[in-house]
Tab-separated table of C-alpha atoms in Angstrom:
chain	number	residue	atom	x	y	z
Q	248	MET	CA	113.357	109.057	88.632
Q	249	LYS	CA	111.177	109.507	92.063
Q	250	VAL	CA	111.250	107.292	94.762
Q	251	ARG	CA	109.269	107.880	98.114
Q	252	VAL	CA	110.618	107.583	101.377
Q	253	LYS	CA	109.457	106.224	104.525
Q	254	LEU	CA	111.612	106.631	107.441
Q	255	PHE	CA	110.541	105.640	110.921
Q	256	ALA	CA	111.246	106.085	114.837
Q	257	MET	CA	114.528	107.257	115.647
Q	258	LEU	CA	115.191	107.761	112.313
Q	259	ARG	CA	112.397	109.758	111.486
Q	260	GLU	CA	113.301	111.825	114.501
Q	261	ARG	CA	116.860	111.787	113.303
Q	262	ALA	CA	115.879	113.642	110.090
Q	263	GLY	CA	113.161	115.559	111.026
Q	264	ALA	CA	110.873	113.768	108.059
Q	265	GLY	CA	108.743	110.489	107.901
Q	266	ASP	CA	107.569	110.650	104.673
Q	267	ALA	CA	109.460	112.420	101.408
Q	268	VAL	CA	109.674	112.173	97.951
Q	269	HIS	CA	113.246	112.212	96.376
Q	270	GLU	CA	114.867	112.413	92.679
Q	271	VAL	CA	117.321	109.930	92.249
Q	272	PRO	CA	118.918	108.554	89.108
Q	273	ASP	CA	117.795	105.512	87.519
Q	274	GLY	CA	118.954	102.325	88.307
Q	275	PHE	CA	119.751	103.748	92.430
Q	276	THR	CA	120.248	101.416	94.897
Q	277	VAL	CA	118.951	101.357	98.113
Q	278	ASN	CA	122.553	101.618	99.438
Q	279	GLU	CA	122.834	104.336	97.109
Q	280	LEU	CA	119.721	105.959	97.943
Q	281	TRP	CA	120.466	105.713	102.100
Q	282	ASN	CA	124.206	107.434	101.525
Q	283	ARG	CA	122.638	110.053	99.759
Q	284	LEU	CA	120.153	110.623	102.266
Q	285	GLY	CA	123.014	111.669	104.908
Q	286	ASP	CA	123.765	114.464	102.813
Q	287	VAL	CA	120.180	115.593	102.953
Q	288	TYR	CA	119.165	114.923	106.732
Q	289	PRO	CA	122.613	115.632	108.494
Q	290	GLY	CA	121.373	113.986	111.429
Q	291	LEU	CA	121.185	110.740	109.792
Q	292	SER	CA	124.762	110.333	109.000
Q	293	GLY	CA	127.368	108.499	110.916
Q	294	ILE	CA	124.338	106.254	112.240
Q	295	ASP	CA	125.611	102.842	113.327
Q	296	LEU	CA	122.460	101.130	113.560
Q	297	LYS	CA	121.521	97.997	111.587
Q	298	LEU	CA	119.389	98.828	109.201
Q	299	LEU	CA	116.512	96.597	107.175
Q	300	TYR	CA	115.194	97.591	104.115
Q	301	ALA	CA	111.792	97.278	102.493
Q	302	VAL	CA	110.666	98.553	99.104
Q	303	ASN	CA	106.861	98.658	98.294
Q	304	SER	CA	106.485	97.049	101.655
Q	305	GLU	CA	108.974	93.814	101.340
Q	306	TYR	CA	112.067	93.372	102.952
Q	307	VAL	CA	115.231	93.478	99.945
Q	308	GLU	CA	118.692	93.503	100.363
Q	309	ARG	CA	120.770	96.774	100.481
Q	310	GLY	CA	121.740	96.099	96.889
Q	311	HIS	CA	118.283	96.251	95.523
Q	312	ARG	CA	117.640	98.443	92.445
Q	313	LEU	CA	114.905	100.951	92.532
Q	314	ALA	CA	112.562	101.660	89.865
Q	315	ASP	CA	110.501	104.852	89.200
Q	316	GLY	CA	107.930	105.407	91.810
Q	317	ASP	CA	108.938	102.552	94.533
Q	318	GLU	CA	107.858	103.696	98.309
Q	319	VAL	CA	111.340	102.700	99.951
Q	320	ALA	CA	111.182	102.052	103.998
Q	321	PHE	CA	114.038	102.284	106.241
Q	322	ILE	CA	113.416	100.122	109.116
Q	323	PRO	CA	115.787	100.635	112.268
Q	324	PRO	CA	116.112	97.732	114.644
Q	325	VAL	CA	112.180	97.001	115.732
Q	326	SER	CA	110.949	95.462	119.107
Q	327	GLY	CA	107.538	94.994	120.613
Q	328	GLY	CA	109.081	94.107	124.178
Q	329	SER	CA	112.307	94.092	125.751
Q	330	PRO	CA	115.091	94.519	123.496
Q	331	VAL	CA	116.181	91.694	121.081
Q	332	PRO	CA	118.326	91.916	118.915
Q	333	VAL	CA	117.258	91.889	115.280
Q	334	ASP	CA	118.244	87.903	114.276
Q	335	ARG	CA	119.068	88.797	110.282
Q	336	GLN	CA	119.646	85.467	109.472
Q	337	ALA	CA	116.308	84.559	110.024
Q	338	VAL	CA	115.012	87.768	108.237
Q	339	GLU	CA	117.310	86.772	105.245
Q	340	ARG	CA	115.817	83.493	105.223
Q	341	ARG	CA	112.519	84.947	105.576
Q	342	MET	CA	113.083	86.932	102.649
Q	343	THR	CA	114.376	83.967	100.328
Q	344	CYS	CA	111.417	82.302	100.610
Q	345	THR	CA	109.192	84.939	99.915
Q	346	GLY	CA	111.035	86.130	96.769
U	275	MET	CA	92.383	89.115	111.802
U	276	TYR	CA	95.601	90.976	112.007
U	277	ARG	CA	95.177	94.971	112.389
U	278	LEU	CA	96.594	97.646	114.589
U	279	THR	CA	94.474	99.850	116.387
U	280	ASP	CA	94.913	103.086	118.525
U	281	LYS	CA	92.193	102.201	121.133
U	282	PRO	CA	92.433	99.703	123.914
U	283	ILE	CA	92.481	96.260	122.771
U	284	GLU	CA	89.891	93.670	123.774
U	285	LEU	CA	90.931	89.781	124.185
U	286	ASN	CA	87.337	88.769	124.022
U	287	GLU	CA	87.577	89.965	119.847
U	288	LEU	CA	90.554	88.287	119.375
U	289	LEU	CA	88.661	85.071	120.938
U	290	ALA	CA	85.541	85.615	118.941
U	291	CYS	CA	87.785	85.875	115.932
U	292	VAL	CA	89.613	82.247	116.459
U	293	GLY	CA	86.866	80.619	118.029
U	294	ASP	CA	85.732	77.447	116.018
U	295	PRO	CA	83.876	74.130	117.215
U	296	GLY	CA	87.146	72.174	116.306
U	297	ALA	CA	89.217	74.144	118.758
U	298	GLY	CA	90.079	72.393	121.788
U	299	ALA	CA	92.932	74.819	123.106
U	300	VAL	CA	93.574	78.324	122.572
U	301	SER	CA	96.952	79.756	123.045
U	302	THR	CA	96.747	83.855	124.090
U	303	PHE	CA	99.945	86.364	124.847
U	304	ILE	CA	99.336	89.841	125.892
U	305	GLY	CA	102.360	92.333	126.238
U	306	ALA	CA	101.849	95.340	128.302
U	307	THR	CA	103.280	97.959	129.511
U	308	ARG	CA	105.307	97.661	132.613
U	309	ASP	CA	105.970	100.344	135.100
U	310	ASN	CA	109.972	99.487	135.093
U	311	ASN	CA	112.506	98.890	132.480
U	312	GLU	CA	116.484	98.282	133.351
U	313	GLY	CA	116.209	100.464	136.602
U	314	ARG	CA	114.005	103.223	134.378
U	315	SER	CA	110.658	104.160	136.198
U	316	ILE	CA	108.072	104.191	133.071
U	317	ILE	CA	105.439	106.285	132.396
U	318	SER	CA	104.197	105.002	129.367
U	319	LEU	CA	105.287	103.605	125.924
U	320	ASP	CA	104.854	105.110	122.469
U	321	TYR	CA	104.174	102.968	119.623
U	322	GLU	CA	104.716	103.781	115.877
U	323	ALA	CA	104.171	101.445	112.960
U	324	TYR	CA	104.955	101.209	109.660
U	325	PRO	CA	100.837	101.256	108.263
U	326	GLY	CA	100.003	98.238	105.645
U	327	MET	CA	103.361	96.565	106.064
U	328	ALA	CA	103.071	95.573	109.439
U	329	GLU	CA	99.663	94.404	109.412
U	330	GLN	CA	101.095	92.234	106.061
U	331	GLU	CA	103.367	91.127	108.404
U	332	LEU	CA	101.449	90.286	111.414
U	333	ALA	CA	99.710	88.067	108.857
U	334	ARG	CA	102.525	86.707	107.394
U	335	LEU	CA	103.077	85.107	111.005
U	336	GLY	CA	100.165	83.665	110.744
U	337	GLU	CA	100.648	81.712	107.405
U	338	GLU	CA	104.273	80.649	108.473
U	339	ALA	CA	102.594	79.357	111.681
U	340	ALA	CA	99.906	77.621	110.204
U	341	GLU	CA	102.749	75.880	108.126
U	342	LYS	CA	104.235	74.853	110.945
U	343	TRP	CA	101.490	73.259	113.387
U	344	GLU	CA	98.371	72.412	112.860
U	345	ILE	CA	96.556	75.275	113.852
U	346	THR	CA	92.762	76.592	113.594
U	347	ARG	CA	93.109	80.489	113.511
U	348	MET	CA	95.224	83.161	114.781
U	349	ALA	CA	94.584	87.002	115.376
U	350	ILE	CA	96.840	89.273	116.311
U	351	VAL	CA	96.156	93.054	117.007
U	352	HIS	CA	98.646	95.926	117.857
U	353	ARG	CA	98.225	99.060	119.746
U	354	ILE	CA	99.701	102.176	118.164
U	355	GLY	CA	100.250	105.558	120.065
U	356	ASN	CA	100.602	106.306	123.792
U	357	VAL	CA	100.233	102.939	125.914
U	358	PRO	CA	99.930	103.092	129.876
U	359	ILE	CA	101.089	101.519	132.534
U	360	GLY	CA	99.389	98.090	132.587
U	361	GLU	CA	97.407	98.177	129.034
U	362	ALA	CA	98.364	95.966	126.487
U	363	SER	CA	99.975	96.720	123.497
U	364	VAL	CA	99.580	93.821	121.866
U	365	MET	CA	97.193	90.767	121.800
U	366	ILE	CA	97.562	87.169	120.035
U	367	ALA	CA	95.376	84.556	120.426
U	368	VAL	CA	95.754	81.398	118.511
U	369	SER	CA	93.170	78.259	118.358
U	370	ALA	CA	94.198	74.789	117.519
U	371	PRO	CA	92.761	71.351	117.726
U	372	HIS	CA	95.304	70.582	120.513
U	373	ARG	CA	96.923	72.782	122.825
U	374	ASP	CA	100.664	71.643	122.260
U	375	ALA	CA	100.475	73.592	118.136
U	376	ALA	CA	98.388	76.577	120.207
U	377	PHE	CA	100.911	77.066	122.589
U	378	LYS	CA	103.755	76.856	120.046
U	379	ALA	CA	102.127	79.031	116.984
U	380	CYS	CA	101.242	81.857	120.006
U	381	ARG	CA	105.306	82.084	121.475
U	382	TYR	CA	106.157	81.441	117.487
U	383	ALA	CA	104.254	84.486	116.764
U	384	ILE	CA	105.152	86.906	119.482
U	385	ASP	CA	109.047	86.423	119.346
U	386	GLU	CA	109.077	86.843	115.128
U	387	LEU	CA	106.708	90.105	115.657
U	388	LYS	CA	109.369	91.296	117.505
U	389	LYS	CA	112.466	91.066	115.366
U	390	ARG	CA	110.615	91.461	112.098
U	391	VAL	CA	107.402	93.255	112.068
U	392	PRO	CA	107.664	97.095	111.576
U	393	ILE	CA	106.472	98.471	114.794
U	394	TRP	CA	108.801	100.534	117.243
U	395	LYS	CA	108.474	101.237	120.700
U	396	LYS	CA	109.753	104.568	122.681
U	397	GLU	CA	109.854	104.456	126.182
U	398	ILE	CA	108.812	107.474	128.058
U	399	TYR	CA	110.247	107.204	131.429
U	400	GLU	CA	111.086	109.609	134.557
U	401	GLY	CA	114.160	111.832	132.874
U	402	GLY	CA	113.972	111.217	129.388
U	403	GLU	CA	112.619	109.095	126.286
U	404	ILE	CA	114.325	106.537	124.491
U	405	TRP	CA	113.954	104.179	121.656
U	406	ILE	CA	113.714	100.873	122.281
U	407	GLY	CA	115.626	98.319	120.077
U	408	SER	CA	118.349	100.954	118.462
U	409	GLN	CA	121.761	98.448	119.414
U	410	SER	CA	123.277	101.843	121.079
U	411	GLY	CA	120.267	103.188	122.875
U	412	GLN	CA	121.872	105.989	124.717
U	413	ARG	CA	122.434	107.604	120.898
U	414	PHE	CA	118.805	108.051	120.242
U	415	ALA	CA	117.692	109.219	123.526
U	416	THR	CA	115.809	112.827	122.914
U	417	PRO	CA	116.180	114.929	124.922
G	87	MET	CA	92.316	82.729	142.308
G	88	TYR	CA	92.340	78.747	141.813
G	89	ARG	CA	88.307	77.581	141.858
G	90	LEU	CA	85.857	75.543	140.202
G	91	THR	CA	82.551	76.962	138.672
G	92	ASP	CA	79.335	75.263	137.001
G	93	LYS	CA	79.050	78.823	135.308
G	94	PRO	CA	80.798	79.806	131.801
G	95	ILE	CA	84.437	81.403	132.475
G	96	GLU	CA	85.015	84.847	132.000
G	97	LEU	CA	88.438	85.167	130.942
G	98	ASN	CA	88.642	88.802	131.614
G	99	GLU	CA	88.336	88.017	135.342
G	100	LEU	CA	91.129	85.977	135.113
G	101	LEU	CA	93.250	89.004	133.704
G	102	ALA	CA	91.934	91.171	136.553
G	103	CYS	CA	93.042	88.933	138.847
G	104	VAL	CA	96.813	88.473	137.235
G	105	GLY	CA	96.979	92.208	136.417
G	106	ASP	CA	100.177	93.902	137.833
G	107	PRO	CA	101.908	97.116	137.008
G	108	GLY	CA	105.281	94.967	137.034
G	109	ALA	CA	104.150	92.430	134.540
G	110	GLY	CA	104.797	92.631	131.003
G	111	ALA	CA	103.537	89.440	129.757
G	112	VAL	CA	100.482	87.550	130.166
G	113	SER	CA	99.863	84.150	128.553
G	114	THR	CA	96.736	82.454	129.171
G	115	PHE	CA	95.053	79.279	127.972
G	116	ILE	CA	91.778	78.051	127.414
G	117	GLY	CA	90.942	74.635	127.041
G	118	ALA	CA	87.140	74.028	125.353
G	119	THR	CA	84.993	71.353	124.305
G	120	ARG	CA	86.263	70.181	120.624
G	121	ASP	CA	83.396	68.915	118.073
G	122	ASN	CA	84.689	65.507	117.745
G	123	ASN	CA	87.512	63.234	119.525
G	124	GLU	CA	89.342	59.756	117.843
G	125	GLY	CA	86.500	60.044	115.321
G	126	ARG	CA	83.878	60.110	117.405
G	127	SER	CA	81.261	63.532	117.026
G	128	ILE	CA	80.852	64.707	120.602
G	129	ILE	CA	77.556	66.004	121.730
G	130	SER	CA	79.096	67.619	124.983
G	131	LEU	CA	81.371	67.084	127.938
G	132	ASP	CA	80.789	66.516	131.695
G	133	TYR	CA	83.143	67.461	134.320
G	134	GLU	CA	83.405	66.438	137.770
G	135	ALA	CA	85.404	67.148	140.324
G	136	TYR	CA	86.426	65.976	144.229
G	137	PRO	CA	86.326	69.814	145.387
G	138	GLY	CA	88.102	70.878	148.140
G	139	MET	CA	91.132	68.905	147.047
G	140	ALA	CA	90.707	70.279	143.055
G	141	GLU	CA	91.381	73.503	144.260
G	142	GLN	CA	93.973	72.555	146.710
G	143	GLU	CA	95.899	71.195	143.893
G	144	LEU	CA	95.371	74.008	141.154
G	145	ALA	CA	96.526	76.077	143.635
G	146	ARG	CA	99.806	73.995	144.365
G	147	LEU	CA	100.560	74.196	140.574
G	148	GLY	CA	101.025	77.839	141.029
G	149	GLU	CA	103.122	77.481	144.047
G	150	GLU	CA	105.125	75.045	141.631
G	151	ALA	CA	105.365	77.557	138.865
G	152	ALA	CA	106.699	80.100	141.024
G	153	GLU	CA	109.258	77.883	142.539
G	154	LYS	CA	110.522	77.381	138.764
G	155	TRP	CA	110.112	80.642	137.090
G	156	GLU	CA	109.492	84.489	137.636
G	157	ILE	CA	106.129	84.662	137.716
G	158	THR	CA	103.710	87.752	138.610
G	159	ARG	CA	100.733	85.819	139.883
G	160	MET	CA	98.944	82.834	138.168
G	161	ALA	CA	94.653	82.380	138.325
G	162	ILE	CA	93.033	79.311	137.264
G	163	VAL	CA	89.472	78.568	137.151
G	164	HIS	CA	87.671	75.120	135.885
G	165	ARG	CA	83.895	74.490	134.967
G	166	ILE	CA	82.797	71.634	136.008
G	167	GLY	CA	79.280	70.175	134.973
G	168	ASN	CA	77.892	69.848	131.416
G	169	VAL	CA	80.287	71.918	128.836
G	170	PRO	CA	79.049	72.267	125.457
G	171	ILE	CA	80.343	72.314	122.154
G	172	GLY	CA	82.848	75.546	121.837
G	173	GLU	CA	82.390	76.432	125.709
G	174	ALA	CA	85.679	76.663	127.831
G	175	SER	CA	86.155	74.056	130.532
G	176	VAL	CA	89.370	75.483	132.123
G	177	MET	CA	91.166	79.166	131.747
G	178	ILE	CA	94.451	79.735	132.996
G	179	ALA	CA	96.264	83.063	133.238
G	180	VAL	CA	99.852	83.895	133.969
G	181	SER	CA	101.554	87.540	134.405
G	182	ALA	CA	105.234	88.144	134.945
G	183	PRO	CA	107.292	90.742	133.744
G	184	HIS	CA	109.020	88.747	130.880
G	185	ARG	CA	106.995	86.450	128.283
G	186	ASP	CA	109.665	83.219	128.486
G	187	ALA	CA	108.519	83.108	132.318
G	188	ALA	CA	104.729	83.618	131.518
G	189	PHE	CA	104.380	81.053	128.741
G	190	LYS	CA	106.372	78.068	130.630
G	191	ALA	CA	104.458	78.835	133.608
G	192	CYS	CA	101.145	78.515	131.641
G	193	ARG	CA	102.146	75.449	129.518
G	194	TYR	CA	103.505	73.594	133.118
G	195	ALA	CA	100.044	74.439	134.794
G	196	ILE	CA	97.838	72.736	131.994
G	197	ASP	CA	100.290	69.916	131.505
G	198	GLU	CA	100.207	68.762	134.989
G	199	LEU	CA	96.399	69.606	135.646
G	200	LYS	CA	95.653	67.135	133.149
G	201	LYS	CA	97.864	64.742	135.351
G	202	ARG	CA	97.287	65.107	138.572
G	203	VAL	CA	94.090	67.414	139.789
G	204	PRO	CA	91.307	65.538	140.785
G	205	ILE	CA	88.965	66.748	138.076
G	206	TRP	CA	87.452	63.875	135.338
G	207	LYS	CA	85.723	64.247	132.283
G	208	LYS	CA	82.822	62.157	130.513
G	209	GLU	CA	82.712	62.647	126.860
G	210	ILE	CA	78.982	62.712	125.676
G	211	TYR	CA	79.153	61.829	121.826
G	212	GLU	CA	76.451	60.247	119.393
G	213	GLY	CA	76.039	56.784	120.615
G	214	GLY	CA	77.274	56.638	123.913
G	215	GLU	CA	79.154	57.770	127.433
G	216	ILE	CA	82.790	57.737	127.844
G	217	TRP	CA	84.996	58.272	130.940
G	218	ILE	CA	88.040	59.944	129.372
G	219	GLY	CA	91.491	59.003	131.293
G	220	SER	CA	90.547	55.195	131.380
G	221	GLN	CA	93.280	53.501	130.650
G	222	SER	CA	90.874	51.059	128.940
G	223	GLY	CA	88.143	53.020	127.635
G	224	GLN	CA	85.742	50.731	126.360
G	225	ARG	CA	85.401	49.330	129.811
G	226	PHE	CA	83.981	52.071	131.378
G	227	ALA	CA	81.599	53.058	128.815
G	228	THR	CA	77.808	53.740	129.699
G	229	PRO	CA	74.676	52.425	128.272
K	227	MET	CA	87.127	52.902	163.307
K	228	LYS	CA	85.124	54.734	160.804
K	229	VAL	CA	86.546	55.763	157.314
K	230	ARG	CA	84.766	58.030	154.457
K	231	VAL	CA	85.061	56.921	151.133
K	232	LYS	CA	85.218	58.653	148.206
K	233	LEU	CA	84.858	57.747	144.562
K	234	PHE	CA	84.336	59.345	141.386
K	235	ALA	CA	83.941	59.326	137.638
K	236	MET	CA	83.785	55.794	136.479
K	237	LEU	CA	84.546	54.178	140.229
K	238	ARG	CA	81.479	56.280	141.386
K	239	GLU	CA	79.305	54.961	138.484
K	240	ARG	CA	80.366	51.209	138.350
K	241	ALA	CA	80.074	51.385	142.752
K	242	GLY	CA	76.921	53.109	142.239
K	243	ALA	CA	77.888	55.343	145.233
K	244	GLY	CA	80.203	58.220	145.879
K	245	ASP	CA	80.340	59.059	149.598
K	246	ALA	CA	79.890	56.753	152.085
K	247	VAL	CA	81.270	55.443	155.636
K	248	HIS	CA	82.732	51.910	156.238
K	249	GLU	CA	83.616	50.231	159.508
K	250	VAL	CA	87.035	49.013	159.085
K	251	PRO	CA	89.814	47.053	161.365
K	252	ASP	CA	91.947	49.433	162.990
K	253	GLY	CA	95.343	49.818	161.269
K	254	PHE	CA	93.841	49.039	157.698
K	255	THR	CA	95.750	50.086	155.105
K	256	VAL	CA	94.322	52.094	151.634
K	257	ASN	CA	95.036	48.892	149.842
K	258	GLU	CA	93.095	46.925	152.048
K	259	LEU	CA	90.243	49.332	152.309
K	260	TRP	CA	90.081	49.276	147.950
K	261	ASN	CA	90.461	45.410	148.339
K	262	ARG	CA	87.104	45.438	150.816
K	263	LEU	CA	85.429	47.821	148.435
K	264	GLY	CA	85.683	45.239	145.923
K	265	ASP	CA	83.361	43.028	148.110
K	266	VAL	CA	80.939	45.499	149.187
K	267	TYR	CA	81.003	46.748	145.751
K	268	PRO	CA	80.454	43.721	142.775
K	269	GLY	CA	81.255	46.554	140.237
K	270	LEU	CA	85.083	47.706	141.652
K	271	SER	CA	86.149	44.434	141.613
K	272	GLY	CA	88.440	43.396	138.656
K	273	ILE	CA	89.105	47.096	137.599
K	274	ASP	CA	91.895	47.655	136.309
K	275	LEU	CA	92.994	50.698	136.240
K	276	LYS	CA	95.840	52.646	137.854
K	277	LEU	CA	94.759	54.773	140.689
K	278	LEU	CA	96.002	57.012	142.847
K	279	TYR	CA	95.180	57.523	146.726
K	280	ALA	CA	94.529	60.452	148.598
K	281	VAL	CA	94.079	60.614	152.379
K	282	ASN	CA	92.373	63.814	153.943
K	283	SER	CA	93.167	65.121	150.336
K	284	GLU	CA	96.776	64.709	150.315
K	285	TYR	CA	97.988	62.170	147.841
K	286	VAL	CA	99.110	58.929	149.426
K	287	GLU	CA	100.878	55.512	148.636
K	288	ARG	CA	98.722	52.363	148.766
K	289	GLY	CA	100.113	51.201	151.776
K	290	HIS	CA	99.453	54.121	154.106
K	291	ARG	CA	97.582	53.488	157.209
K	292	LEU	CA	94.778	54.787	157.915
K	293	ALA	CA	92.962	56.636	161.387
K	294	ASP	CA	89.584	56.889	162.334
K	295	GLY	CA	88.027	59.341	160.595
K	296	ASP	CA	89.959	59.404	157.450
K	297	GLU	CA	88.605	60.753	154.607
K	298	VAL	CA	89.802	58.148	151.924
K	299	ALA	CA	89.579	58.954	147.919
K	300	PHE	CA	89.769	56.571	144.842
K	301	ILE	CA	91.131	58.790	142.139
K	302	PRO	CA	90.627	56.973	138.253
K	303	PRO	CA	92.983	58.459	135.654
K	304	VAL	CA	92.026	62.365	135.767
K	305	SER	CA	92.143	64.575	132.679
K	306	GLY	CA	91.147	68.055	131.513
K	307	GLY	CA	91.374	67.485	127.783
K	308	SER	CA	93.379	64.642	125.416
K	309	PRO	CA	93.897	61.223	127.122
K	310	VAL	CA	97.492	61.421	128.977
K	311	PRO	CA	98.776	58.331	130.551
K	312	VAL	CA	99.012	59.291	134.783
K	313	ASP	CA	102.919	60.199	135.052
K	314	ARG	CA	103.526	58.178	137.856
K	315	GLN	CA	106.884	59.043	139.006
K	316	ALA	CA	105.939	62.820	138.786
K	317	VAL	CA	102.988	62.305	141.116
K	318	GLU	CA	105.379	60.441	143.337
K	319	ARG	CA	108.069	63.036	143.559
K	320	ARG	CA	105.117	65.658	144.023
K	321	MET	CA	104.241	63.550	147.208
K	322	THR	CA	108.034	63.152	148.499
K	323	CYS	CA	108.214	67.069	148.407
K	324	THR	CA	105.262	68.038	150.166
K	325	GLY	CA	105.765	64.813	152.512
């Protein structure tokens, strides 16, 4: 199946690509896709950032199974101002609330 | 109104959007490019967003605030691209019948925006560039 | 800038006043005439001040806030006379390097303003007028 | 001695005057002046508002002794928005701080 991968900010720069379609096995998870990207884009391997994951613009867990045509975004720590550590718990509560 | 723009933001546009005869209070927040950060002399900031999802998450902040406090309307506009010193990268306006709700919802919106709305900031300072928000900042400095 | 005016207040004037290259955050508050209060349909509000002392007390709020939090500049403009529904009676703007100080100082300024700056408000509603702030309100209704 | 009396808002309306010069005995206090005004302006007698007092634009206690030429303001409860009870303690702390 085909999925569209969106990379942003430092990830985009390290990969040298921000928007590409990848062929992956059926039932691939977000985490498996991320590991695969480390092979495709050497600049991404070994990154120790805490990432968030979105499929079709909704945050998901890394174990989320992908479907054909999904748009998968790898979201490095966001910040509109002074550096603030991402509050994973808040994000996860949010994800729970919106299903 | 929840939108991204690559032009300077006008607060009066947000005020017009949240104005209401029943609103006795409006709280606004403006985030602007500072000339320094952690000892670095800043030249400008570059913002990048995940379009579509960013606006959706901004709107969600408004919905969440409306569940928590009695507010009338909220507007958030975030600038994308290069933002020089002294210019605004984000403006938030919240109207409410009373001020307590307006202040709390405005504070909530900016705090949550910085945690989970997919917008990134690259600092262009004298001597280099760095993405803000990376836990291991220097590794993502670009020459 | 701490002043009274009998004309509509322009927030952009306050923003220009508090702008600074070192300020990464600006919090503003706008108090406006609501169309209702405690069940009364409001037509407009009339504000009266003790000139001289009112501006002095507004400036004192700015000094006090600067002792409590790291802020860059504050501006407060209060309108006097008749203020129709939807128009602003007071605007406050506070700039600071970081948002926490800006929000707290802005909230402090409006809360304290309402306690001790000598400015009074008369509500003109359908069926009468009343001075707000009198502990025994109805006694000061005027026919 | 002569003092200038400023009345505002509901006090001004009840007295029918907002700005007048009164002749009072030397050493008169703010409180004595207020009682005197109740005789001069019948509309002010029996008012049960909690007032604040300012002499030459600074808040003072009601026992403050007046001097010739002072401007004395009687300040009814102020409010720029929703009714908020005056926090006397905060005002008194403030008065202490500024002498």
